[in-house]
Coordinates of N, CA and C in Angstrom, one line a residue:
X27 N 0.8 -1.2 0.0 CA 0.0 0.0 0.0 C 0.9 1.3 0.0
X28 N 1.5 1.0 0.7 CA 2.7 2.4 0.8 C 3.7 2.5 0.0
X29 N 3.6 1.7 -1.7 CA 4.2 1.8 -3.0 C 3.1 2.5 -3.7
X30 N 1.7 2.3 -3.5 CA 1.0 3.3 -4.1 C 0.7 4.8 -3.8
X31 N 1.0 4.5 -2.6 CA 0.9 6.1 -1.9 C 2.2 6.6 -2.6
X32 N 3.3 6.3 -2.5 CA 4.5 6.9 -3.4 C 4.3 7.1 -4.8
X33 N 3.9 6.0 -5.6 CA 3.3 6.7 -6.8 C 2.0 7.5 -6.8
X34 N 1.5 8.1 -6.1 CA 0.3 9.2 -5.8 C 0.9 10.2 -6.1
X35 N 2.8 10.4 -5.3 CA 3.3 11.6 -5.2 C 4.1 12.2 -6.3
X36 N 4.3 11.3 -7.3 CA 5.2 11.7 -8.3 C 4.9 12.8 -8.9
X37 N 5.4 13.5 -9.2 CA 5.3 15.2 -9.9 C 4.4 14.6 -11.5
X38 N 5.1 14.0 -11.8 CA 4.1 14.2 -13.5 C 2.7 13.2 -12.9
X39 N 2.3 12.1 -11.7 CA 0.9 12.0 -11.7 C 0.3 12.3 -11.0
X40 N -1.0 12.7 -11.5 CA -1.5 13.8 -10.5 C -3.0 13.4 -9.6
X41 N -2.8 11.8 -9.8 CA -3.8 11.2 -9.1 C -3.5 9.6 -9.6
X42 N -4.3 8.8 -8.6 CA -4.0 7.0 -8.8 C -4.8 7.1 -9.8
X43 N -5.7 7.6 -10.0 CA -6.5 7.6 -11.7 C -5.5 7.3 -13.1
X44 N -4.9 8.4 -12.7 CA -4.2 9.1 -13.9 C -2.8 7.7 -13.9
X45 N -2.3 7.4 -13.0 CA -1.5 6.4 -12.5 C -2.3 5.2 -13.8
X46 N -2.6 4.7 -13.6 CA -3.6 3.6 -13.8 C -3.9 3.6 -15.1
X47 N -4.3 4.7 -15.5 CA -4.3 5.4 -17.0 C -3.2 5.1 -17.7
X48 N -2.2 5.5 -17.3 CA -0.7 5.8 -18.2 C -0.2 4.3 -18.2
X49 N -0.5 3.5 -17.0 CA -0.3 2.3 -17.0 C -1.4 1.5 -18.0
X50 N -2.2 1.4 -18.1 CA -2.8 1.2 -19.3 C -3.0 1.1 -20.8
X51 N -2.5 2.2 -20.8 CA -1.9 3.5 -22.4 C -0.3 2.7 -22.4
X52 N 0.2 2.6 -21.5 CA 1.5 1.8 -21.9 C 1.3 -0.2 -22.2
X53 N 0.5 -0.5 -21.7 CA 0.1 -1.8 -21.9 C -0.5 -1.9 -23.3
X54 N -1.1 -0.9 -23.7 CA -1.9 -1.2 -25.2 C -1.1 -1.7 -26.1
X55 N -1.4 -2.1 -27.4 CA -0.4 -2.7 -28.2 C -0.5 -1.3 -29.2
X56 N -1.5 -0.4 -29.4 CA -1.7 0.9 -30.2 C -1.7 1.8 -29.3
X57 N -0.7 2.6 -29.5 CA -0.5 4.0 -28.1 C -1.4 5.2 -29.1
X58 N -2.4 5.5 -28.7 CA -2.8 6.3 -29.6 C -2.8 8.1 -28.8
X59 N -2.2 9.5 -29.6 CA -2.0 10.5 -29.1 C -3.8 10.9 -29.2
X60 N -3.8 12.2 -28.7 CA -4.7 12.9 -28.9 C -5.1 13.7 -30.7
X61 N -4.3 13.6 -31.1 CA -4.5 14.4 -32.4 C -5.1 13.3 -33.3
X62 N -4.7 12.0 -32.8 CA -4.8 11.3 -34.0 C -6.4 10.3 -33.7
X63 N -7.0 10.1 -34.6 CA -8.5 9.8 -34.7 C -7.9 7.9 -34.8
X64 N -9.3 7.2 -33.8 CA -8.9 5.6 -34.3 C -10.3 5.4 -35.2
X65 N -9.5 4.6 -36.5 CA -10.9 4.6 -37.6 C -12.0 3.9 -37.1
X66 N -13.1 4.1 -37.8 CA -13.9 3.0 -37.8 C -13.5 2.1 -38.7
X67 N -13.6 0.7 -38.5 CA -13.2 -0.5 -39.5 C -14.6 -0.9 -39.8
X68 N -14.6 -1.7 -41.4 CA -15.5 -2.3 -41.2 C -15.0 -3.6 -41.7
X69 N -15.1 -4.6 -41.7 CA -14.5 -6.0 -42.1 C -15.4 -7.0 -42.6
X70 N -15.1 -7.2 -43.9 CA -16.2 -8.1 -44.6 C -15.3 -9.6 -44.9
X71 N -15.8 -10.3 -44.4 CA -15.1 -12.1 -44.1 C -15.7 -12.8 -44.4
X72 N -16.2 -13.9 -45.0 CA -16.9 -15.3 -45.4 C -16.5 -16.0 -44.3
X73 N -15.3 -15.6 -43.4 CA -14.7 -16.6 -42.3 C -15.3 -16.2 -41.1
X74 N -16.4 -17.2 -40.2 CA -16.9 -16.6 -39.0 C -16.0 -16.6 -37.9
X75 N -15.1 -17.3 -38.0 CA -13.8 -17.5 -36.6 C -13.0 -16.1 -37.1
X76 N -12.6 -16.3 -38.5 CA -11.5 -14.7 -38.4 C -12.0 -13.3 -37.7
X77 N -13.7 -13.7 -38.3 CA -14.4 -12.5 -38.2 C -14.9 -12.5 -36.4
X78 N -14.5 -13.5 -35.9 CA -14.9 -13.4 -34.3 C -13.4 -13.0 -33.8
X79 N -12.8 -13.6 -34.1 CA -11.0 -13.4 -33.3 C -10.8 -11.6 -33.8
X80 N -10.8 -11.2 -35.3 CA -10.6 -9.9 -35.2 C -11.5 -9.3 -34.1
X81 N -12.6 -9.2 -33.6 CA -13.4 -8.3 -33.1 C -13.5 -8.1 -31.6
X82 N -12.3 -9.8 -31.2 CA -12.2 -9.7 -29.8 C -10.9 -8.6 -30.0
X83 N -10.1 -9.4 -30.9 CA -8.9 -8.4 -30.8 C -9.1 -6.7 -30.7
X84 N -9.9 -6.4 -32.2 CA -10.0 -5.0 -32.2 C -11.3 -4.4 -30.6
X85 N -11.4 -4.9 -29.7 CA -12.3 -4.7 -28.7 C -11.2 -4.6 -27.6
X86 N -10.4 -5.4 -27.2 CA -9.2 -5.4 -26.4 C -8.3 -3.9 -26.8
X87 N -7.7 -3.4 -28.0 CA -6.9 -2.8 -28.4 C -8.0 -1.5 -28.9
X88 N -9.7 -1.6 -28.2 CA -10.1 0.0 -28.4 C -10.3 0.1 -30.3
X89 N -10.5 -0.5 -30.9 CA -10.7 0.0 -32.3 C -12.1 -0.6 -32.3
X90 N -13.0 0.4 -33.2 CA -14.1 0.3 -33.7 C -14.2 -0.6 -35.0
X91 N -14.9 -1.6 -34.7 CA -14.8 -2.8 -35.6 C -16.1 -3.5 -36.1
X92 N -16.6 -3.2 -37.7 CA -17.9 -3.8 -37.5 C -18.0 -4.8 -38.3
X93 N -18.5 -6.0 -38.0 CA -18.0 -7.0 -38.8 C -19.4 -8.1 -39.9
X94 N -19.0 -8.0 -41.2 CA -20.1 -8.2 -42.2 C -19.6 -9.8 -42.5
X95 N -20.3 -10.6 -42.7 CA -19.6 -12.1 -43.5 C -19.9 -12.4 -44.5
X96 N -20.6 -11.5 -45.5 CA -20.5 -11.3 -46.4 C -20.7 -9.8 -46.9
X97 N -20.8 -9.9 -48.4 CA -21.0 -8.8 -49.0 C -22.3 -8.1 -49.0
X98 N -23.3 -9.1 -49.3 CA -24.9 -8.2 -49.2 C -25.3 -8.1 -47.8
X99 N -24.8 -8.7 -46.8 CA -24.4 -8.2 -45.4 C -24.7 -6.5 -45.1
X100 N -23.7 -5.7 -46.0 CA -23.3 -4.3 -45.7 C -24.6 -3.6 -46.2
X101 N -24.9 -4.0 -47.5 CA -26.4 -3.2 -47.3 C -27.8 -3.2 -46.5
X102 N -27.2 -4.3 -45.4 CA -28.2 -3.7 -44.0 C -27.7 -3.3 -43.4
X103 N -26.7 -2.7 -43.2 CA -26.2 -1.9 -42.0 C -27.3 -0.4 -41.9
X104 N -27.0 -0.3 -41.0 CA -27.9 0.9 -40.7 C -27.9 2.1 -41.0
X105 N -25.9 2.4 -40.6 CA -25.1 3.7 -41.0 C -23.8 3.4 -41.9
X106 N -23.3 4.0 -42.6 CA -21.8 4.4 -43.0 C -20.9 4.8 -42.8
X107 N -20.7 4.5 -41.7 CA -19.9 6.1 -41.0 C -18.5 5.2 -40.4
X108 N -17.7 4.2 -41.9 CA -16.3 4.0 -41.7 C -15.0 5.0 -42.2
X109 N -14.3 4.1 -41.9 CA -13.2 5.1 -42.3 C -12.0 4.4 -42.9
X110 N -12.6 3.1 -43.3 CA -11.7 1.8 -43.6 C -12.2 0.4 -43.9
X111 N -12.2 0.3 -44.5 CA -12.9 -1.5 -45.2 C -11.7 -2.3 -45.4
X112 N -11.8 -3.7 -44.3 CA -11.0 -4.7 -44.4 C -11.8 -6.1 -45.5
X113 N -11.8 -6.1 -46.7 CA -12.3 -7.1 -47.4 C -11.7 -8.5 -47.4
X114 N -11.6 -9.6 -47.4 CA -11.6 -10.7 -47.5 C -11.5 -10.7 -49.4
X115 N -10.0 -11.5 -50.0 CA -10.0 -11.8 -51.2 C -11.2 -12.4 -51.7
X116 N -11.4 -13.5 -50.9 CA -12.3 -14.4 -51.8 C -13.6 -14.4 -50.6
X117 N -14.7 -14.2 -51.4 CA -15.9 -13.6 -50.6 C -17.1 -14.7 -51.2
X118 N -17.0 -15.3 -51.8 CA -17.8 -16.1 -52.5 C -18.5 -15.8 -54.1
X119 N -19.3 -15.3 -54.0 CA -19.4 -14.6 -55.2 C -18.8 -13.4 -55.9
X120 N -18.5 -12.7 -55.2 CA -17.6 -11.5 -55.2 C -15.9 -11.8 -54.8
X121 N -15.2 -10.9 -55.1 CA -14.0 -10.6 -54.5 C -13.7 -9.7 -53.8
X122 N -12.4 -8.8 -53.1 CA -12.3 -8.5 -52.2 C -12.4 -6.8 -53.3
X123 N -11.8 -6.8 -54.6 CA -11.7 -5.9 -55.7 C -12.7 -5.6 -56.2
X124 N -13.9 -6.3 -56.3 CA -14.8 -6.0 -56.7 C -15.7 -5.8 -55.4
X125 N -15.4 -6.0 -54.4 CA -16.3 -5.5 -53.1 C -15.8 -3.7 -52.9
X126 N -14.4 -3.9 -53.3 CA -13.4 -2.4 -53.4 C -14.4 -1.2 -54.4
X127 N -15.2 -1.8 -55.2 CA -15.5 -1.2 -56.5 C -16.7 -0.9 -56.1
X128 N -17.4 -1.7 -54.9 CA -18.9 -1.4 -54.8 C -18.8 -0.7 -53.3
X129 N -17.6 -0.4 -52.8 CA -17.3 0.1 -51.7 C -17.5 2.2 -52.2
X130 N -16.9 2.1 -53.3 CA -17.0 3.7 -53.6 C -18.4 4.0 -54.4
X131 N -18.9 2.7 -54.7 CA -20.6 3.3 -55.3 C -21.4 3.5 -53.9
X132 N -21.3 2.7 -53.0 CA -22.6 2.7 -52.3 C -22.0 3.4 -51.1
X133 N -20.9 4.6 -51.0 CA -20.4 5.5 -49.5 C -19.6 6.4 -50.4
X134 N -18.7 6.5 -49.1 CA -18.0 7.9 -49.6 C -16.7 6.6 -49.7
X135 N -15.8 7.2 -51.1 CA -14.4 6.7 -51.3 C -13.6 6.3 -49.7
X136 N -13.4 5.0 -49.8 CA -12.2 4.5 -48.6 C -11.1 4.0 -49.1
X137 N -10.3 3.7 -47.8 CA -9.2 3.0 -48.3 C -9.8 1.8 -47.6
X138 N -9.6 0.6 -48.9 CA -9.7 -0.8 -48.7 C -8.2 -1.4 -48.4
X139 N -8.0 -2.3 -47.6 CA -7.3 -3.0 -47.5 C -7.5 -4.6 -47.4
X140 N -7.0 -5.5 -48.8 CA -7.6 -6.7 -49.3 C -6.6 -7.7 -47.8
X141 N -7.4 -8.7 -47.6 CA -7.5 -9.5 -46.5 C -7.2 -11.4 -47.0
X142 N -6.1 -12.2 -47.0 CA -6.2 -13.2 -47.7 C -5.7 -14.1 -47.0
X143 N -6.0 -15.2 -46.8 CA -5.3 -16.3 -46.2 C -4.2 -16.6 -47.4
X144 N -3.7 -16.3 -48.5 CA -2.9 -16.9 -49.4 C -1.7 -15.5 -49.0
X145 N -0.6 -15.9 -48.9 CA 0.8 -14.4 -48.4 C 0.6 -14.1 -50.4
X146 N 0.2 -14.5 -51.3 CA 0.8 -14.3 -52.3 C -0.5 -13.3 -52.8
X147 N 0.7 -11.9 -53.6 CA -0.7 -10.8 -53.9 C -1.2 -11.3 -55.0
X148 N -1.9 -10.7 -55.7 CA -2.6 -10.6 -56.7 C -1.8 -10.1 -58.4
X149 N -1.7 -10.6 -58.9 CA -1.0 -10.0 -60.2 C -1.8 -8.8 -60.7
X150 N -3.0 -8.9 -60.8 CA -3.4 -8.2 -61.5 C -4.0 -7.2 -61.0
X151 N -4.1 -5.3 -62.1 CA -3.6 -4.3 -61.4 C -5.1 -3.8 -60.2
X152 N -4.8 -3.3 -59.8 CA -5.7 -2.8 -58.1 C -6.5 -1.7 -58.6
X153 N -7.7 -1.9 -57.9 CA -8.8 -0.5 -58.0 C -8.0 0.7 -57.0
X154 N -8.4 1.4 -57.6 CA -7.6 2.7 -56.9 C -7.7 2.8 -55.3
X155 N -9.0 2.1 -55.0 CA -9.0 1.8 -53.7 C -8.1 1.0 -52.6
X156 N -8.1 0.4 -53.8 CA -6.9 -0.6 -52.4 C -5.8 -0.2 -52.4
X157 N -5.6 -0.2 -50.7 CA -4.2 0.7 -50.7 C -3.1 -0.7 -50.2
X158 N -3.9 -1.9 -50.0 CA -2.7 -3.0 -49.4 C -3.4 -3.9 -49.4
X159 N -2.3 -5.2 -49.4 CA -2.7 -6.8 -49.2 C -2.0 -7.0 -48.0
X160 N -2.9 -7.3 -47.1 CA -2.1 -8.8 -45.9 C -2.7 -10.1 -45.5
X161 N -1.9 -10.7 -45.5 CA -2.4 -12.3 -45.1 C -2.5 -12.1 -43.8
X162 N -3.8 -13.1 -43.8 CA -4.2 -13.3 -42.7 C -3.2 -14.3 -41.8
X163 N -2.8 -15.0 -42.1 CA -1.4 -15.3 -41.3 C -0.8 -14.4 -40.4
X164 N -0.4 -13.3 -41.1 CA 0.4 -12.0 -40.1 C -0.1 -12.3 -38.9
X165 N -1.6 -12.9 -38.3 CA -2.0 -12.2 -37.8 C -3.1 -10.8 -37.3
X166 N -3.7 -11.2 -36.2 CA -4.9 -10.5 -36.2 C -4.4 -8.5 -36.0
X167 N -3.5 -8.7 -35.0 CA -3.1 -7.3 -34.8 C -1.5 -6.5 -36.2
X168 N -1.7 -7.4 -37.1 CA -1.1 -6.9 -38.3 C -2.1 -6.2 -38.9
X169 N -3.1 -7.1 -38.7 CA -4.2 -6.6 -40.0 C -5.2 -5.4 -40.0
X170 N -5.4 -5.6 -38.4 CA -5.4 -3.6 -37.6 C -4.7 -2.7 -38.3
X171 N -3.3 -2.9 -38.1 CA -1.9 -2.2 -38.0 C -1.9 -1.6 -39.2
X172 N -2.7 -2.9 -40.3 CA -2.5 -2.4 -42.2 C -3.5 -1.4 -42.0
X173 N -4.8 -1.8 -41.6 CA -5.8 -1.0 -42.1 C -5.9 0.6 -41.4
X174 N -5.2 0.8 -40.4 CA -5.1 1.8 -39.3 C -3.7 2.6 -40.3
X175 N -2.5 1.8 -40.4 CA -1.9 2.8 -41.9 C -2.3 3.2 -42.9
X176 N -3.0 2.2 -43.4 CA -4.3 2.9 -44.7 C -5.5 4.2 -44.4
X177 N -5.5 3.7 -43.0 CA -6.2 5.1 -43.0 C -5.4 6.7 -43.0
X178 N -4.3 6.3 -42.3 CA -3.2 7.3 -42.1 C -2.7 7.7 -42.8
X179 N -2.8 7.1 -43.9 CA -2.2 7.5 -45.3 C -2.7 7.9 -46.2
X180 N -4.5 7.7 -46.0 CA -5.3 8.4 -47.2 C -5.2 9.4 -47.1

């Protein structure tokens, strides 16, 4: 108890709140400043496990994550209001390029970032939308990481 009372006193915290806070903010895996906005994601998967594991992840790590398993999925949504589309290559009837293509008819222009269990890209050339490929292998907090630089970069 009388380790916490000493950190009460430290000049830069100015309460066990704020203690606890910073301790926190340093545990995250995304330090995010004040200036900078966290997107909304929205994530369209045929895969229900990827699409459950991203959403524990992006819930743990604070990112807004909404998650479609398919394509005609997104025309019920209620609102539009992302700021990043994580598509799945292979979607069933559609692809992740041509979900890219129907992402700027039915909202406002995003950056997509194509989503694939295969590490190997695509040969052929990209809708202006897509700003990156990652395999899903990387990893669930890679695929944040892509789509969160995609935004930072539009």
């Amino acid at each position: 108890m009388d380790n916490l009372l000493k950190l009460e006193m430290e000049p830069s915290i100015d309460s066990l709140f704020d203690f606890k806070y910073q301790l926190l903010e340093s545990l995250l895996p995304f330090s995010r400043t004040r200036e900078r906005s966290v997107p909304r994601i929205l994530l369209v998967d045929d895969d229900p496990l990827f699409g459950r594991i991203m959403k524990v992840v992006a819930k743990i790590d604070m990112i807004p994550l909404t998650y479609c398993k398919s394509a005609r999925d997104i025309s019920k949504l209620d609102e539009w209001n992302f700021d990043v589309v994580l598509a799945d290559y292979e979607l069933g009837h559609v692809n992740g390029f041509q979900l890219a293509c129907y992402v700027e008819k039915y909202g406002k222009p995003l950056p997509v970032v194509i989503v694939s269990e295969y590490d190997k890209k695509d040969s052929r050339s990209w809708p202006h939308l897509v700003c990156n490929f990652v395999s899903k292998s990387a990893g669930p907090r890679s695929v944040l990481k892509a789509a969160i630089k995609a935004h930072d970069e539009w």
